[in-house]
Coordinates of C-alpha atoms and ligand atoms in Angstrom, one line a residue:
M81 CA 0.1 -0.1 0.1
T82 CA 1.2 3.4 -0.8
S83 CA 0.6 7.0 0.0
F84 CA 0.5 8.5 -3.4
V85 CA -1.5 6.5 -5.9
V86 CA -2.2 7.7 -9.6
V87 CA -5.5 6.4 -11.4
A88 CA -6.0 6.2 -14.8
N89 CA -7.3 4.0 -17.8
R90 CA -3.8 3.3 -19.3
L91 CA -0.9 2.1 -17.6
P92 CA 2.7 3.7 -18.8
V93 CA 4.0 0.5 -19.9
D94 CA 2.1 -0.2 -23.0
A95 CA 3.2 1.2 -26.5
S96 CA 0.0 3.5 -27.2
P97 CA 1.2 7.2 -27.0
G98 CA -1.1 9.9 -25.9
G99 CA -1.0 13.1 -23.9
L100 CA -2.1 11.5 -20.4
V101 CA 0.8 9.1 -20.1
S102 CA 3.4 11.2 -21.6
A103 CA 2.5 13.9 -18.9
L104 CA 2.0 11.8 -16.0
Q105 CA 5.1 9.3 -16.6
P106 CA 7.8 11.7 -15.0
I107 CA 5.8 12.6 -12.3
A108 CA 4.9 9.0 -11.1
R109 CA 8.6 8.0 -11.6
S110 CA 10.0 10.9 -9.5
S111 CA 7.2 10.5 -6.4
G112 CA 7.6 6.6 -6.6
G113 CA 3.9 6.0 -5.9
A114 CA 1.8 3.3 -7.5
W115 CA -0.2 3.6 -10.7
V116 CA -3.7 1.9 -11.3
G117 CA -4.6 0.8 -14.6
W118 CA -5.2 -1.1 -17.9
A119 CA -2.8 -3.2 -19.1
G120 CA -3.9 -2.6 -22.7
E121 CA -5.1 -6.0 -23.8
P122 CA -8.4 -7.5 -23.3
D123 CA -8.3 -10.5 -20.4
D124 CA -4.9 -9.7 -19.3
R125 CA -4.1 -9.2 -15.9
P126 CA -0.5 -9.4 -15.0
E127 CA 0.0 -9.5 -11.0
P128 CA 1.5 -6.3 -9.9
F129 CA 4.8 -5.0 -10.5
E130 CA 7.5 -2.6 -10.5
H131 CA 8.3 -0.3 -13.5
E132 CA 11.0 2.4 -13.6
G133 CA 10.4 3.1 -10.1
V134 CA 6.5 2.9 -9.9
R135 CA 4.4 0.5 -8.6
I136 CA 2.0 -1.1 -11.2
H137 CA -1.7 -2.5 -10.5
P138 CA -3.0 -3.7 -13.6
V139 CA -7.0 -4.0 -13.9
E140 CA -8.4 -6.4 -16.1
L141 CA -11.1 -5.8 -18.7
S142 CA -12.6 -8.4 -20.7
G143 CA -13.5 -8.4 -24.4
D144 CA -16.8 -7.0 -23.5
D145 CA -15.7 -4.2 -21.2
V146 CA -13.1 -3.2 -24.0
D147 CA -15.8 -2.7 -26.6
R148 CA -18.6 -1.4 -24.2
Y149 CA -16.6 0.7 -21.6
Y150 CA -13.3 1.8 -23.6
E151 CA -14.9 1.7 -27.2
G152 CA -18.3 2.4 -26.7
Q153 CA -19.2 4.9 -23.6
S154 CA -15.8 6.6 -23.1
N155 CA -14.9 7.0 -26.7
S156 CA -18.0 7.0 -28.8
T157 CA -20.1 8.9 -26.1
I158 CA -17.9 11.0 -24.0
W159 CA -14.8 11.7 -26.3
P160 CA -17.0 13.2 -29.4
L161 CA -19.6 15.0 -26.8
F162 CA -16.8 16.5 -24.6
H163 CA -14.8 17.8 -28.0
D164 CA -17.8 20.2 -29.1
S165 CA -19.6 17.0 -30.8
V166 CA -17.3 17.4 -33.8
E167 CA -18.6 13.9 -34.6
P168 CA -22.0 12.6 -33.1
P169 CA -21.9 11.0 -29.9
V170 CA -23.6 7.7 -29.6
H171 CA -25.6 6.6 -26.8
R172 CA -26.1 2.9 -25.9
R173 CA -27.7 1.9 -22.1
A174 CA -25.4 -1.1 -22.3
W175 CA -22.4 1.2 -22.5
R176 CA -23.2 3.4 -19.5
V177 CA -23.7 -0.1 -17.5
A178 CA -20.3 -1.6 -18.6
Y179 CA -18.7 2.1 -18.0
E180 CA -20.0 1.6 -14.3
Q181 CA -19.0 -1.6 -13.6
V182 CA -15.6 -0.6 -14.8
N183 CA -15.2 2.4 -12.9
R184 CA -16.2 0.5 -9.7
R185 CA -13.4 -2.0 -10.5
F186 CA -10.9 0.8 -11.0
A187 CA -12.2 2.3 -7.6
E188 CA -11.8 -0.9 -5.9
A189 CA -8.4 -1.6 -7.0
A190 CA -7.3 1.8 -6.2
A191 CA -8.8 1.5 -2.6
A192 CA -6.6 -1.8 -2.2
A193 CA -3.3 0.0 -3.5
S194 CA -4.0 3.2 -0.8
A195 CA -2.5 3.7 2.5
Q196 CA -4.4 5.3 5.4
G197 CA -4.8 8.9 4.6
A198 CA -3.1 8.6 1.0
T199 CA -3.4 11.0 -1.7
V200 CA -5.2 9.4 -5.0
W201 CA -4.9 11.0 -8.2
V202 CA -7.8 9.8 -10.7
H203 CA -7.2 11.0 -14.5
D204 CA -9.5 11.7 -17.3
Y205 CA -13.0 10.9 -19.0
Q206 CA -12.7 7.1 -18.7
L207 CA -12.9 7.4 -15.1
L208 CA -15.6 10.1 -14.0
L209 CA -17.1 8.1 -11.5
V210 CA -14.4 6.9 -9.8
P211 CA -13.7 9.8 -7.5
G212 CA -16.9 9.2 -6.0
M213 CA -17.0 5.6 -5.7
L214 CA -13.8 5.8 -4.1
R215 CA -15.0 7.9 -1.6
E216 CA -17.7 5.9 -0.4
L217 CA -15.0 3.0 0.0
R218 CA -12.3 5.1 1.6
P219 CA -13.7 8.6 3.2
D220 CA -10.1 8.6 4.6
L221 CA -8.3 9.7 1.3
R222 CA -7.6 12.9 -0.3
I223 CA -8.7 12.6 -3.9
G224 CA -7.7 14.7 -6.7
F225 CA -9.3 14.5 -10.3
F226 CA -7.8 15.9 -13.4
L227 CA -9.7 16.2 -16.7
H228 CA -7.1 16.3 -19.9
I229 CA -9.9 16.7 -22.5
P230 CA -12.2 19.6 -22.4
F231 CA -15.4 19.9 -20.3
P232 CA -18.1 20.8 -22.7
P233 CA -20.7 23.8 -22.6
V234 CA -23.2 23.6 -20.1
E235 CA -26.1 22.9 -23.0
L236 CA -23.7 19.9 -24.4
F237 CA -22.9 18.5 -21.2
M238 CA -26.8 18.4 -20.8
Q239 CA -27.2 16.0 -23.8
L240 CA -25.5 13.1 -21.9
P241 CA -27.8 10.6 -20.3
R242 CA -27.5 10.4 -16.5
R243 CA -25.7 13.4 -16.7
A244 CA -26.4 14.2 -12.9
E245 CA -24.5 11.1 -11.8
F246 CA -21.5 11.8 -13.8
L247 CA -21.5 15.3 -12.3
R248 CA -21.8 13.4 -8.7
G249 CA -19.0 11.3 -9.4
M250 CA -16.3 14.0 -10.4
L251 CA -17.4 15.8 -7.3
G252 CA -16.5 13.0 -4.9
A253 CA -13.0 14.4 -5.4
D254 CA -11.5 17.4 -3.1
L255 CA -10.1 18.8 -6.0
V256 CA -11.3 18.9 -9.8
G257 CA -8.9 20.2 -12.3
F258 CA -9.2 20.9 -15.8
Q259 CA -7.1 22.6 -18.7
Q260 CA -8.7 25.8 -19.0
T261 CA -10.7 28.4 -16.8
L262 CA -13.8 28.3 -18.6
A263 CA -14.0 24.7 -18.3
A264 CA -13.8 24.9 -14.3
Q265 CA -16.9 27.3 -14.8
N266 CA -18.8 25.4 -17.2
F267 CA -18.5 22.5 -14.5
L268 CA -19.4 24.8 -11.7
R269 CA -22.5 26.4 -13.6
L270 CA -23.9 22.5 -13.9
T271 CA -23.5 22.0 -10.3
A272 CA -26.0 24.7 -9.8
Q273 CA -28.3 23.9 -12.7
L274 CA -28.5 19.9 -12.4
L275 CA -27.7 19.4 -8.7
G276 CA -29.2 22.9 -7.0
L277 CA -25.6 23.5 -5.4
H278 CA -24.5 26.8 -4.8
P279 CA -21.0 27.3 -6.0
E280 CA -19.0 30.5 -4.9
G281 CA -16.0 31.3 -7.0
E282 CA -14.1 28.4 -7.5
R283 CA -15.6 26.4 -4.5
V284 CA -18.7 24.4 -4.0
E285 CA -20.1 22.9 -1.0
Y286 CA -21.3 19.3 -1.7
E287 CA -22.4 16.5 1.0
G288 CA -20.7 18.5 3.8
R289 CA -17.3 19.0 1.9
T290 CA -16.0 21.6 0.2
V291 CA -15.0 20.8 -3.5
T292 CA -12.5 23.3 -5.3
A293 CA -12.7 23.5 -9.3
R294 CA -9.8 25.2 -11.2
A295 CA -7.6 25.2 -14.2
F296 CA -4.6 23.8 -14.2
P297 CA -2.9 23.9 -17.8
I298 CA -0.9 20.6 -18.4
S299 CA 2.4 20.6 -19.8
I300 CA 5.6 18.4 -20.9
D301 CA 8.8 17.2 -19.6
V302 CA 11.2 20.2 -21.0
A303 CA 14.2 18.8 -19.9
E304 CA 13.4 15.3 -21.6
I305 CA 12.8 17.1 -24.8
E306 CA 15.9 19.6 -24.6
T307 CA 18.2 16.8 -23.9
L308 CA 17.0 14.7 -27.2
A309 CA 17.4 18.1 -29.1
A310 CA 20.7 18.5 -27.7
D311 CA 21.8 14.8 -28.7
P312 CA 24.2 15.0 -31.9
A313 CA 22.6 11.7 -32.9
V314 CA 19.1 13.3 -32.9
Q315 CA 20.5 16.5 -34.8
D316 CA 22.2 14.1 -37.1
D317 CA 19.1 12.3 -37.8
A318 CA 17.4 15.6 -38.3
R319 CA 19.9 16.6 -41.0
R320 CA 19.3 13.2 -42.6
L321 CA 15.6 13.7 -43.0
R322 CA 16.1 17.0 -44.7
K323 CA 18.6 15.6 -46.9
D324 CA 16.2 12.7 -48.0
L325 CA 13.0 15.0 -48.1
G326 CA 14.9 17.2 -51.0
G327 CA 17.7 19.2 -49.0
D328 CA 17.7 22.8 -47.5
R329 CA 15.7 24.0 -50.7
R330 CA 12.7 22.5 -49.8
L331 CA 10.4 23.8 -46.8
L332 CA 9.5 21.0 -44.6
L333 CA 5.8 21.2 -42.9
L334 CA 4.9 18.7 -40.3
G335 CA 1.9 17.2 -38.4
V336 CA 2.4 14.9 -35.7
D337 CA -1.0 13.6 -34.2
R338 CA -3.0 10.6 -33.0
L339 CA -5.3 10.0 -35.9
D340 CA -8.3 11.4 -34.2
Y341 CA -11.0 13.2 -36.0
T342 CA -10.6 16.1 -33.1
K343 CA -6.9 16.8 -34.5
G344 CA -8.1 18.4 -37.8
I345 CA -6.1 16.2 -39.9
D346 CA -8.3 16.1 -43.0
Q347 CA -8.9 19.8 -42.8
R348 CA -5.0 20.4 -42.6
I349 CA -4.2 18.2 -45.6
E350 CA -7.2 20.1 -47.6
A351 CA -5.6 23.1 -47.0
Y352 CA -2.2 22.0 -48.2
G353 CA -3.6 20.8 -51.1
E354 CA -5.4 23.7 -52.1
L355 CA -2.1 25.7 -51.5
L356 CA -0.6 23.5 -54.2
A357 CA -3.6 23.9 -56.5
D358 CA -3.4 27.6 -56.4
G359 CA 0.3 27.7 -57.0
T360 CA 0.7 29.3 -53.3
I361 CA 3.4 26.4 -53.1
T362 CA 4.7 24.0 -54.9
N363 CA 5.9 20.0 -55.1
D364 CA 9.6 21.4 -56.0
E365 CA 9.7 24.0 -53.2
A366 CA 7.4 22.4 -50.1
V367 CA 6.9 18.7 -48.6
L368 CA 4.6 17.8 -46.0
V369 CA 5.2 15.1 -43.5
Q370 CA 2.2 13.8 -41.7
V371 CA 2.7 11.3 -38.9
A372 CA -0.4 10.0 -37.6
T373 CA -0.5 7.0 -34.5
P374 CA -2.8 4.5 -35.1
S375 CA -5.4 5.0 -32.5
R376 CA -8.8 3.4 -31.5
M377 CA -9.0 1.5 -34.8
R378 CA -12.1 -0.7 -33.8
V379 CA -14.1 2.4 -33.3
E380 CA -16.1 3.3 -36.7
Q381 CA -15.6 7.1 -36.8
Y382 CA -11.6 6.2 -36.7
R383 CA -11.7 3.9 -38.9
Q384 CA -13.7 6.5 -41.6
L385 CA -11.3 8.9 -40.6
R386 CA -8.7 6.6 -42.0
E387 CA -10.2 6.3 -45.1
R388 CA -10.9 9.6 -45.6
V389 CA -7.3 10.9 -45.1
E390 CA -5.8 7.9 -46.8
R391 CA -7.8 8.6 -50.0
E392 CA -7.2 12.2 -50.1
V393 CA -3.3 12.0 -49.4
G394 CA -3.7 9.8 -52.6
R395 CA -5.5 12.2 -54.6
I396 CA -3.0 14.9 -53.7
N397 CA 0.2 12.8 -54.4
G398 CA -1.4 11.7 -57.7
E399 CA -2.3 15.3 -58.9
F400 CA 0.9 17.1 -57.6
G401 CA 3.8 14.5 -57.3
D402 CA 6.2 13.5 -59.6
V403 CA 8.7 10.4 -59.9
G404 CA 10.9 10.2 -56.9
R405 CA 9.2 13.5 -55.3
V406 CA 6.1 13.9 -53.8
P407 CA 4.4 16.6 -51.7
L408 CA 2.8 14.8 -49.0
H409 CA 4.7 11.8 -46.7
Y410 CA 1.9 10.1 -44.6
L411 CA 2.9 7.8 -42.1
F412 CA 0.3 5.8 -40.0
Q413 CA 3.1 4.8 -37.4
T414 CA 4.0 5.5 -33.7
R415 CA 7.7 6.7 -33.6
T416 CA 10.0 6.8 -30.7
R417 CA 10.3 10.1 -28.9
A418 CA 13.9 10.5 -30.6
E419 CA 12.6 10.3 -34.1
L420 CA 9.6 12.7 -33.2
V421 CA 12.4 15.3 -31.8
A422 CA 14.4 14.6 -35.1
L423 CA 11.2 15.8 -37.0
Y424 CA 10.6 18.9 -34.8
L425 CA 14.2 19.9 -35.4
A426 CA 13.7 19.4 -39.2
A427 CA 10.7 20.9 -39.3
D428 CA 10.2 24.8 -41.1
I429 CA 6.6 24.7 -39.8
M430 CA 4.6 22.8 -37.6
L431 CA 1.1 22.3 -38.0
V432 CA -1.0 22.0 -35.1
T433 CA -4.5 22.3 -36.1
P434 CA -7.1 20.7 -34.0
L435 CA -11.1 21.3 -34.2
R436 CA -10.9 21.1 -30.5
D437 CA -8.1 19.8 -28.0
G438 CA -7.6 20.1 -24.2
M439 CA -4.1 20.9 -24.6
N440 CA -2.2 19.7 -27.3
L441 CA 1.3 18.5 -26.3
V442 CA 2.7 18.3 -29.3
A443 CA 2.9 22.3 -29.8
K444 CA 4.7 22.5 -26.5
E445 CA 7.3 19.8 -27.5
Y446 CA 7.9 21.4 -31.1
V447 CA 8.7 24.4 -28.9
A448 CA 10.7 22.9 -26.3
A449 CA 12.9 21.1 -29.0
R450 CA 13.8 24.3 -31.0
R451 CA 16.6 25.2 -28.8
D452 CA 18.0 26.9 -32.0
E453 CA 14.8 29.7 -32.0
G454 CA 13.9 28.3 -35.6
G455 CA 10.8 27.0 -37.0
A456 CA 7.2 28.3 -36.7
L457 CA 3.9 26.8 -35.0
V458 CA 0.9 27.3 -37.1
L459 CA -1.8 26.6 -33.7
S460 CA -5.5 26.2 -33.9
E461 CA -7.4 28.4 -31.8
F462 CA -9.2 25.8 -30.5
T463 CA -6.9 24.1 -28.1
G464 CA -5.7 24.7 -24.7
A465 CA -2.4 25.5 -25.9
H466 CA -3.3 28.6 -27.7
S467 CA -4.0 30.2 -24.2
E468 CA -0.4 30.3 -23.8
L469 CA 1.4 30.4 -27.0
S470 CA -1.2 32.7 -29.2
E471 CA -0.5 34.9 -32.1
A472 CA -1.7 37.8 -29.3
S473 CA 1.0 36.8 -27.4
G474 CA 3.3 37.1 -30.1
G475 CA 4.2 33.6 -30.4
A476 CA 1.9 31.2 -33.0
F477 CA 0.7 31.7 -36.4
S478 CA -3.2 31.4 -34.7
V479 CA -5.8 29.8 -37.4
N480 CA -9.4 28.7 -37.1
P481 CA -9.3 24.9 -38.6
Y482 CA -13.1 25.0 -39.7
D483 CA -12.3 27.9 -42.2
V484 CA -9.9 26.4 -45.0
D485 CA -9.4 29.9 -46.3
D486 CA -7.8 30.9 -42.8
L487 CA -6.0 27.7 -42.5
K488 CA -4.5 28.4 -46.2
R489 CA -3.8 32.2 -44.7
G490 CA -1.7 31.3 -41.4
I491 CA 0.2 28.6 -43.7
A492 CA 1.1 31.6 -46.0
A493 CA 1.8 34.0 -43.1
A494 CA 4.4 31.4 -41.6
I495 CA 5.9 30.9 -45.1
A496 CA 6.5 34.4 -45.5
A497 CA 7.5 35.4 -42.3
G498 CA 11.3 36.8 -42.0
P499 CA 13.6 34.9 -39.7
A500 CA 13.9 37.9 -37.6
D501 CA 10.1 37.6 -36.6
L502 CA 10.2 33.9 -36.6
A503 CA 13.1 33.7 -34.0
G504 CA 11.2 36.5 -31.8
R505 CA 8.0 34.2 -31.8
M506 CA 9.8 31.4 -30.9
R507 CA 11.9 32.8 -28.1
R508 CA 8.7 34.3 -26.5
M509 CA 6.9 30.8 -27.0
R510 CA 9.9 29.2 -25.4
E511 CA 10.2 31.5 -22.1
Q512 CA 6.1 30.4 -21.6
V513 CA 6.9 26.7 -22.3
L514 CA 10.2 26.3 -20.3
A515 CA 8.6 28.3 -17.4
H516 CA 5.9 25.9 -16.9
D517 CA 6.9 22.3 -17.3
V518 CA 4.8 19.3 -16.3
D519 CA 6.6 19.1 -12.6
R520 CA 5.5 22.7 -11.7
W521 CA 1.7 21.6 -13.2
A522 CA 1.8 18.7 -11.0
R523 CA 3.1 20.3 -7.8
A524 CA 0.6 23.2 -8.5
F525 CA -2.0 20.7 -8.8
L526 CA -1.2 18.5 -5.5
E527 CA 0.1 21.4 -3.2
T528 CA -3.4 22.9 -3.8
L529 CA -5.0 19.4 -3.2
G530 CA -3.1 19.3 0.1
Ligands
ADP870 P1 -3.6 13.3 -27.4 O1 -3.5 13.3 -26.1 O2 -4.8 13.8 -27.9 O3 -2.9 12.4 -28.0 P2 -1.3 15.4 -27.2 O4 -0.6 16.3 -28.2 O5 -1.7 16.2 -25.9 O6 -2.3 14.5 -27.9 O7 -0.5 14.3 -26.8 C1 0.3 13.3 -27.6 C2 1.6 12.6 -27.1 O8 1.4 11.6 -28.2 C3 2.6 13.6 -27.4 O9 3.5 13.4 -25.8 C4 3.2 13.0 -28.5 O10 4.7 13.1 -28.7 C5 2.8 11.6 -28.7 N1 2.4 11.3 -30.0 C6 1.8 11.7 -30.8 N2 2.1 11.1 -32.3 C7 3.1 9.9 -32.0 C8 3.6 9.4 -33.1 N3 3.2 9.2 -34.0 N4 4.6 8.3 -32.5 C9 4.9 8.9 -31.1 N5 4.2 9.7 -30.4 C10 3.4 10.1 -30.5
G6P871 C1 -5.7 11.4 -24.6 C2 -6.7 11.0 -23.6 C3 -6.1 10.3 -22.7 C4 -5.6 8.9 -23.8 C5 -4.8 9.1 -24.9 C6 -4.6 8.2 -25.8 O1 -4.6 12.0 -24.3 O2 -6.9 12.3 -22.8 O3 -7.0 9.6 -21.8 O4 -4.9 7.7 -23.0 O5 -5.7 10.2 -25.4 O6 -5.8 7.3 -26.1 P1 -6.0 5.8 -25.7 O7 -7.5 5.5 -25.9 O8 -5.3 4.9 -26.9 O9 -5.5 5.4 -24.3

């Protein structure tokens, strides 16, 4: 039993990348606590074990649990609904039942792993009911909850069947953290509207306790990225990449995302195709590398996205490519962190254009990697990262990804910008990212939790 326990759907030991594990891994390592999570395969429950100084407590999911709790309620209902319903959420009773059962299993596993009076930190939309369930099992614990994805506007949240139960689940925590202040405000307004509570400022009384809701914008392990960026082998890789893509005369644009419909990958590719079509850029001078990690591939909307993207990539390369030189390289692959940093170093323009994103760590990784103050970031207004790195703060080139013309304008502005302008922008973004790394984020949350 341990005095600090992280509870998240994913364990930091499987190969599936994403913002949550990227951000929390360094925290769990340095705190030496325990981590309760799913090992990533159905019907697989290894005994608890040590991994990089963290005690791992695997939770088992059956094939049906994966279908209903993970792919269903988590990723076909809550994920799209909380991302502005950019794809229509699907509502199924059987999924809700499985979600509740699996959340109970996580709460029980967390209760069993926690010492008397321990601090338990529950993460993300897969586990909204866990704080409430855990409080019932273990009133002695200090419970924090952090939502890594957006929290929707009141009108959207109201569409969720059994919405009040999800809210009560979250209110089981002493501290509920969000990426943005607006999200915390949405949550507090809902406690009044749905439960008749009386929030004051960032606090609300619930069942004789005070629950605080506040924004804690998440970040990255800056030192890890900077160390990789300073590694001569990584820098060699970056040079080789540029050479392979056609030497320094070619402008390298880059996208790195999980293949997810919230990331605006198809809109980005469409804008790039139009820039080629209207001659703003040519195949001789520009190349776009899009790395898309396979993600949630058994969910229908993700398969459809893959088809759309692959069709469009084929069309653009067919129309504008030449033998031995194409304008778009699409890699449906997971890369190592060193390989990603080499790509960041090689890229003149980083395209981060989600339709909605709680934070977007890729944007911050790119900035942290550019110790040379080179490169440009084109950044969607609908990311959490935009609050810190926007055009208004003299950093990124801000774009509205729903507007292809605005995407094209933002990309063209980044291409046209002079070196002094770009270096100034990168310097300001670096100041922000370097001063707010993930360690500071975790400390701020845990100190507030007390
Ligand atoms: P999300 O959490 O929605 O996946 P983020 O941008 O916040 O989005 O975090 C994604 C994390 O996954 C980053 O740390 C990024 O480096 C990593 N990642 C994204 N794509 C890949 C890839 N193709 N290979 C390896 N890691 C990736
Ligand atoms: C986002 C979510 C995480 C999730 C990650 C990868 O970052 O906020 O909770 O772990 O995506 O998705 P996956 O479904 O593979 O865990």
